[in-house]
Short mmCIF file of C-alpha atoms and ligand atoms in Angstrom, two decimals:
data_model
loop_
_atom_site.label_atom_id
_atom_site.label_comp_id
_atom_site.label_asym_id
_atom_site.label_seq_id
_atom_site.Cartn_x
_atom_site.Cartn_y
_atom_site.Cartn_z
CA UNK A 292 0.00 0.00 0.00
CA UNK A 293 1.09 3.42 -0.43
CA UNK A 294 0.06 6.60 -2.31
CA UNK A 295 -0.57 7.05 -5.70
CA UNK A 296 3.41 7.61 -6.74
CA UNK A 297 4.83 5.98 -4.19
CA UNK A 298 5.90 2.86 -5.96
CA UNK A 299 3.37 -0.20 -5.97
CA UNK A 300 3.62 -1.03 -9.23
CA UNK A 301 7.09 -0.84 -9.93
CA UNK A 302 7.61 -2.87 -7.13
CA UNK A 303 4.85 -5.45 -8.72
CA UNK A 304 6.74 -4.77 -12.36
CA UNK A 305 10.37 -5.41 -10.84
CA UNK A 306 9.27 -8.63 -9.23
CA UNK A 307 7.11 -9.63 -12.46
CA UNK A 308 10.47 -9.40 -14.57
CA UNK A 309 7.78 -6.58 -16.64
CA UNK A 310 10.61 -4.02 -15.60
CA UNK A 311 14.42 -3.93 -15.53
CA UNK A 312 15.95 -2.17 -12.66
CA UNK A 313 18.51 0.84 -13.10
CA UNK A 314 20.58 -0.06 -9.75
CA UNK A 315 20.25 -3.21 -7.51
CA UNK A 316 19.09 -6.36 -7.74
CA UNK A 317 15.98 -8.46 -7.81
CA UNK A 318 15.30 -12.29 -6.68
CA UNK A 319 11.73 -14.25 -6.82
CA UNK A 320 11.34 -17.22 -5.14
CA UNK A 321 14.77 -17.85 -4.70
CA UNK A 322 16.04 -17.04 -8.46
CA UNK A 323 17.50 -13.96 -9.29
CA UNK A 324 15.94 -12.40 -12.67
CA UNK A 325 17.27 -9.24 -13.15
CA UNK A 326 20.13 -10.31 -14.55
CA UNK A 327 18.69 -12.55 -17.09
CA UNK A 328 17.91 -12.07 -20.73
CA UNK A 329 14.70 -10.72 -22.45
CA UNK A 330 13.89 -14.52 -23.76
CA UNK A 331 15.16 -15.94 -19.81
CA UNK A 332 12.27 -13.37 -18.33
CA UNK A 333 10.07 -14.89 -20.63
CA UNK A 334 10.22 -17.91 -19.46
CA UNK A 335 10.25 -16.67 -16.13
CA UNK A 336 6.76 -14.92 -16.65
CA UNK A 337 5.26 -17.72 -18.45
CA UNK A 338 6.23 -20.11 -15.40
CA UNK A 339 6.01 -19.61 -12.18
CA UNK A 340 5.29 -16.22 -12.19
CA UNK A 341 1.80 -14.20 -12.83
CA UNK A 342 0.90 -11.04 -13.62
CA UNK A 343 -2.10 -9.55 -12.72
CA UNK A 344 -2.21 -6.00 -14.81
CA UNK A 345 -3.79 -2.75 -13.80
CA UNK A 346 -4.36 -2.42 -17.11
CA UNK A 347 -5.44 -5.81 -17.90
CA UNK A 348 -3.79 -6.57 -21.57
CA UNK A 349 -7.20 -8.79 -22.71
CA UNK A 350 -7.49 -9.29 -26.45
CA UNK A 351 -10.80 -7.30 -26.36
CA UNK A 352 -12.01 -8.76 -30.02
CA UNK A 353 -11.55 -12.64 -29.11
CA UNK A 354 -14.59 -14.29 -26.69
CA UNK A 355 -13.64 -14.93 -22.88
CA UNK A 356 -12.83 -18.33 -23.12
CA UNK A 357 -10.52 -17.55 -26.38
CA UNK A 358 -8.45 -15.07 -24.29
CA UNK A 359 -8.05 -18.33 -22.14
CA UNK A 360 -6.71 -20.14 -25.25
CA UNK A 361 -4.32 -17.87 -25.91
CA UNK A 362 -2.56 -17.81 -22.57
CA UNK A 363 -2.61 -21.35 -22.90
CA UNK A 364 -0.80 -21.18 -25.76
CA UNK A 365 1.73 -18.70 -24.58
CA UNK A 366 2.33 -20.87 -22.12
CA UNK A 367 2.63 -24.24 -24.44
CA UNK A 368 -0.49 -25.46 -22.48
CA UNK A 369 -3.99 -26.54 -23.87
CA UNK A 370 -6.62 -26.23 -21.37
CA UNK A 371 -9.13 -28.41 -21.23
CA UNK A 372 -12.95 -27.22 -21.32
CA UNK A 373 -13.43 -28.32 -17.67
CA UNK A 374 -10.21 -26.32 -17.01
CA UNK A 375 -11.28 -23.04 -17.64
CA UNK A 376 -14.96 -23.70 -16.59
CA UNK A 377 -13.39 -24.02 -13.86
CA UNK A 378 -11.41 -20.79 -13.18
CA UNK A 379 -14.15 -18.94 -15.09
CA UNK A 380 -16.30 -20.36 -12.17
CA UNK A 381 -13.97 -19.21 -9.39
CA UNK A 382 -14.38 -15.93 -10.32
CA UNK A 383 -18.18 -16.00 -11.24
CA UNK A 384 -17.99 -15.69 -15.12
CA UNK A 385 -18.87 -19.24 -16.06
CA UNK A 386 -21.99 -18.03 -17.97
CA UNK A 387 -19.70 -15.52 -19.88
CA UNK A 388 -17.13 -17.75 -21.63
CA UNK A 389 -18.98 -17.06 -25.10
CA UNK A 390 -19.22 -13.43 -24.59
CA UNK A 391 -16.58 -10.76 -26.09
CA UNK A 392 -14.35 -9.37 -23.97
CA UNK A 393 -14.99 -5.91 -25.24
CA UNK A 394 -18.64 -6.48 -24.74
CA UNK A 395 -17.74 -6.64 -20.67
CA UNK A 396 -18.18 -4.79 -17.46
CA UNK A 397 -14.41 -3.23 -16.48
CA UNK A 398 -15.19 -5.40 -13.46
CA UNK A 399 -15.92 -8.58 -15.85
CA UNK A 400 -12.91 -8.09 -17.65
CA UNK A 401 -10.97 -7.86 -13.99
CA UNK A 402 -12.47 -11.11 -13.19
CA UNK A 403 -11.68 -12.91 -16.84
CA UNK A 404 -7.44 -11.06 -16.05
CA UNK A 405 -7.47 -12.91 -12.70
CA UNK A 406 -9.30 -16.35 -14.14
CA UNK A 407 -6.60 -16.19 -17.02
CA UNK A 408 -3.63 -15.54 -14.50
CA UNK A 409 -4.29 -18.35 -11.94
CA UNK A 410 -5.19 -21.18 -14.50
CA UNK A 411 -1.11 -21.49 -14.80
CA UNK A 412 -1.03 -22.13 -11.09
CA UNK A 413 2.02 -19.66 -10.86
CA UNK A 414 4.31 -19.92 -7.85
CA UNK A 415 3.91 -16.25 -7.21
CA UNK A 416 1.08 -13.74 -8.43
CA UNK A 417 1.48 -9.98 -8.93
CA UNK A 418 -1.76 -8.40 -8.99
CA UNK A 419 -1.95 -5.00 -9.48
CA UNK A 420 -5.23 -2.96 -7.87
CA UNK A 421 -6.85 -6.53 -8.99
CA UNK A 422 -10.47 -4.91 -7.09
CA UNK A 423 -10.03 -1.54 -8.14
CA UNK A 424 -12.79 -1.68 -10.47
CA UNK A 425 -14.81 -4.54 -8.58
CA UNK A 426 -17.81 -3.82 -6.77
CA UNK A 427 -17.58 -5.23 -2.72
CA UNK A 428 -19.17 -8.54 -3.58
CA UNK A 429 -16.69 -8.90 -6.42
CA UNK A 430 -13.61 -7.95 -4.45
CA UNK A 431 -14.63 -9.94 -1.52
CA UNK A 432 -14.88 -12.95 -4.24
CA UNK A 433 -11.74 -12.25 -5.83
CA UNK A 434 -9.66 -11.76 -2.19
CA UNK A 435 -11.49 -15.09 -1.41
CA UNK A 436 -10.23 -16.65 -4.76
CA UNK A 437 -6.77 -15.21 -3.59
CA UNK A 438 -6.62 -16.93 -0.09
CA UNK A 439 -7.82 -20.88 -2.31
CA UNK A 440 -4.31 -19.76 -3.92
CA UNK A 441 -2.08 -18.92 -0.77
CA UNK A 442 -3.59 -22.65 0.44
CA UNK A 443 -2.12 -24.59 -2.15
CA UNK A 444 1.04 -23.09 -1.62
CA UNK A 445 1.46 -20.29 -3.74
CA UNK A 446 1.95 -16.42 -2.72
CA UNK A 447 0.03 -13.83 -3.81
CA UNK A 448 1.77 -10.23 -3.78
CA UNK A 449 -0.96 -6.94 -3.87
CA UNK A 450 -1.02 -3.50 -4.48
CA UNK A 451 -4.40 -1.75 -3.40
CA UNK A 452 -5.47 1.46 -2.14
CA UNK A 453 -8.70 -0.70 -0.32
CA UNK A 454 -7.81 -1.42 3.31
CA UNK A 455 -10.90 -3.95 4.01
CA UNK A 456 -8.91 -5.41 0.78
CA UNK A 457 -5.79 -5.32 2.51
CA UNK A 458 -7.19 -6.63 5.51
CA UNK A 459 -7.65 -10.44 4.11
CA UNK A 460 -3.78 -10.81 3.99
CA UNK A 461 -1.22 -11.61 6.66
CA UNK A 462 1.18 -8.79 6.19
CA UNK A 463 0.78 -5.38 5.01
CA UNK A 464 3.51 -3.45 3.53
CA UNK A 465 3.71 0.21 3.16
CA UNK A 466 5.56 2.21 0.57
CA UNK A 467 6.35 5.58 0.29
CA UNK A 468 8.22 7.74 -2.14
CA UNK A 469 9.62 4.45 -3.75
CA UNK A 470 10.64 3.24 -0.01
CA UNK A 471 9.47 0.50 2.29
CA UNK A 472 8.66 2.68 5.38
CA UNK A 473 6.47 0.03 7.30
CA UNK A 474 4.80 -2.98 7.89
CA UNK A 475 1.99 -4.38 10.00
CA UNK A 476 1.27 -8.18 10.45
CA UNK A 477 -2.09 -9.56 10.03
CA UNK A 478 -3.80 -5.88 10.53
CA UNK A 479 -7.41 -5.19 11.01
CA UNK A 480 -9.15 -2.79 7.98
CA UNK A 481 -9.44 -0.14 10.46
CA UNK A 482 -5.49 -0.23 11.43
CA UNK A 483 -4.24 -0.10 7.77
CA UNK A 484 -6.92 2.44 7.19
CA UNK A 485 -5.28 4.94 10.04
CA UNK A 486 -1.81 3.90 8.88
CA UNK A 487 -2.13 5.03 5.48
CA UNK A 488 -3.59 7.79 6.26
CA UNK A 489 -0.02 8.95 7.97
CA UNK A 490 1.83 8.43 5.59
N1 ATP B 236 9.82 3.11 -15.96
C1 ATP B 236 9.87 4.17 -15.16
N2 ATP B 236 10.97 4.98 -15.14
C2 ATP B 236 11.03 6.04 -14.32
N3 ATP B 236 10.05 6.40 -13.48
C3 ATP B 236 8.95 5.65 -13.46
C4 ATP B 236 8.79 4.50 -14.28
N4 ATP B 236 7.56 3.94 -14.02
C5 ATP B 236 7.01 4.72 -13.07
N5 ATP B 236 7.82 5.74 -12.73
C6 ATP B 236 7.57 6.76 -11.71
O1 ATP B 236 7.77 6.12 -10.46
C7 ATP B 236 6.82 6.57 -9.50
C8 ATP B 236 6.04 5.37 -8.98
O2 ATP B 236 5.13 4.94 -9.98
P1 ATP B 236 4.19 3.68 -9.77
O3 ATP B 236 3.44 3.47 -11.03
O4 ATP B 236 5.01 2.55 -9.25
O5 ATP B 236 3.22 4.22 -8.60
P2 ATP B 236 1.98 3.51 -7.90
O6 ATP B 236 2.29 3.46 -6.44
O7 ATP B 236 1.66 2.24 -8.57
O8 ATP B 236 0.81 4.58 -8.12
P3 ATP B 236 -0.77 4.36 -8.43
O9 ATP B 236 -1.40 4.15 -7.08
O10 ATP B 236 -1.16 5.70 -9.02
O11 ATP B 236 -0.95 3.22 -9.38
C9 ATP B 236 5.97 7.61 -10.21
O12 ATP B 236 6.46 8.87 -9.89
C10 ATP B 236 6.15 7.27 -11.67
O13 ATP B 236 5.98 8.44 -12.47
MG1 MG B 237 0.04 1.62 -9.76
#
């Protein structure tokens, strides 16, 4: 968490191998990647790492279930039917898999990003403001859909300006002019909520 500015998703970027950094270094899960090629951090973001974009990057012209397809592909994996019914079904767009993706809510297409992301069961997720344009029944499905993931082992890393959001994980970071300047463990809605609003 942190102020617009203050650094959230560079931080997600860095980690994501989406961004190279000018000084430093940068290891996930135990592999260092900012020393790698462009066609290494490929790899890297087709495997065990997923992305979750503030800006989504959905084909809008291809159908739901298409957009599915394709990250298959990318990923040299064919899904099977009951595969993405599946993760369309986590995230409450089972009934949409036909539909255009241009043709959907902001919120859908947030749900169809997050769908897409976990069906590679990545080792780590990124997600970037992933309830920023969800409704509260949405985001409370979609942090709900995030805590199945941390039980089977994976992490989940967020940025999000929503402390009741914030709330559902067990540690809270807080960033400020590009700096970690805190960190609460397991915090209450109301706690984040009068921390941010110090910084
Ligand atoms: N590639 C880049 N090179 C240099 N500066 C950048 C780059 N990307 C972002 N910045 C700057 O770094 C700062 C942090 O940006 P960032 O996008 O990480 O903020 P944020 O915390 O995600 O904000 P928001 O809440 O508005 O999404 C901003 O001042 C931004 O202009
Ligand atoms: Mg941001």
């Amino acid at each position: 968490m942190g102020r617009s500015g203050s650094g959230k998703s560079s931080l997600l970027k860095l980690g994501g191998g989406l961004l190279q950094p000018t000084a430093g270094s940068v290891s996930v899960a135990g592999t260092r990647i900012d020393d790698l090629g462009e066609k290494a951090r490929a790899l890297v973001r087709r495997g065990p790492v997923g992305f979750i974009f503030q800006g989504l990057n959905l084909i809008g012209n291809l159908s739901v279930t298409d957009n599915l397809d394709v990250a298959g592909h990318i990923r040299g994996r064919r899904y099977t039917t009951a595969e993405k019914t599946a993760a369309l079904e986590a995230v409450g767009m089972a009934a949409m898999g036909s539909r255009l993706v241009e043709d959907l809510s902001g919120g859908e297409a947030q749900r169809v990003a997050i769908a897409r992301s976990l069906m590679s069961k990545p080792t780590i997720v990124f997600a970037d403001e992933p309830t920023g344009a969800l409704d509260s029944t949405n985001a409370a499905n979609v942090t709900s859909l995030f805590k199945d993931v941390v039980t089977t082992g994976s992490a989940v890393v967020v940025a999000t300006h929503d402390p009741v959001v914030a709330a559902t994980t067990s540690r809270v970071v807080f960033l400020s002019d590009g700096r970690i300047v805190g960190e609460l463990s397991s915090p209450s809605a109301e706690e984040i909520a009068r921390r941010v609003i110090a910084l």
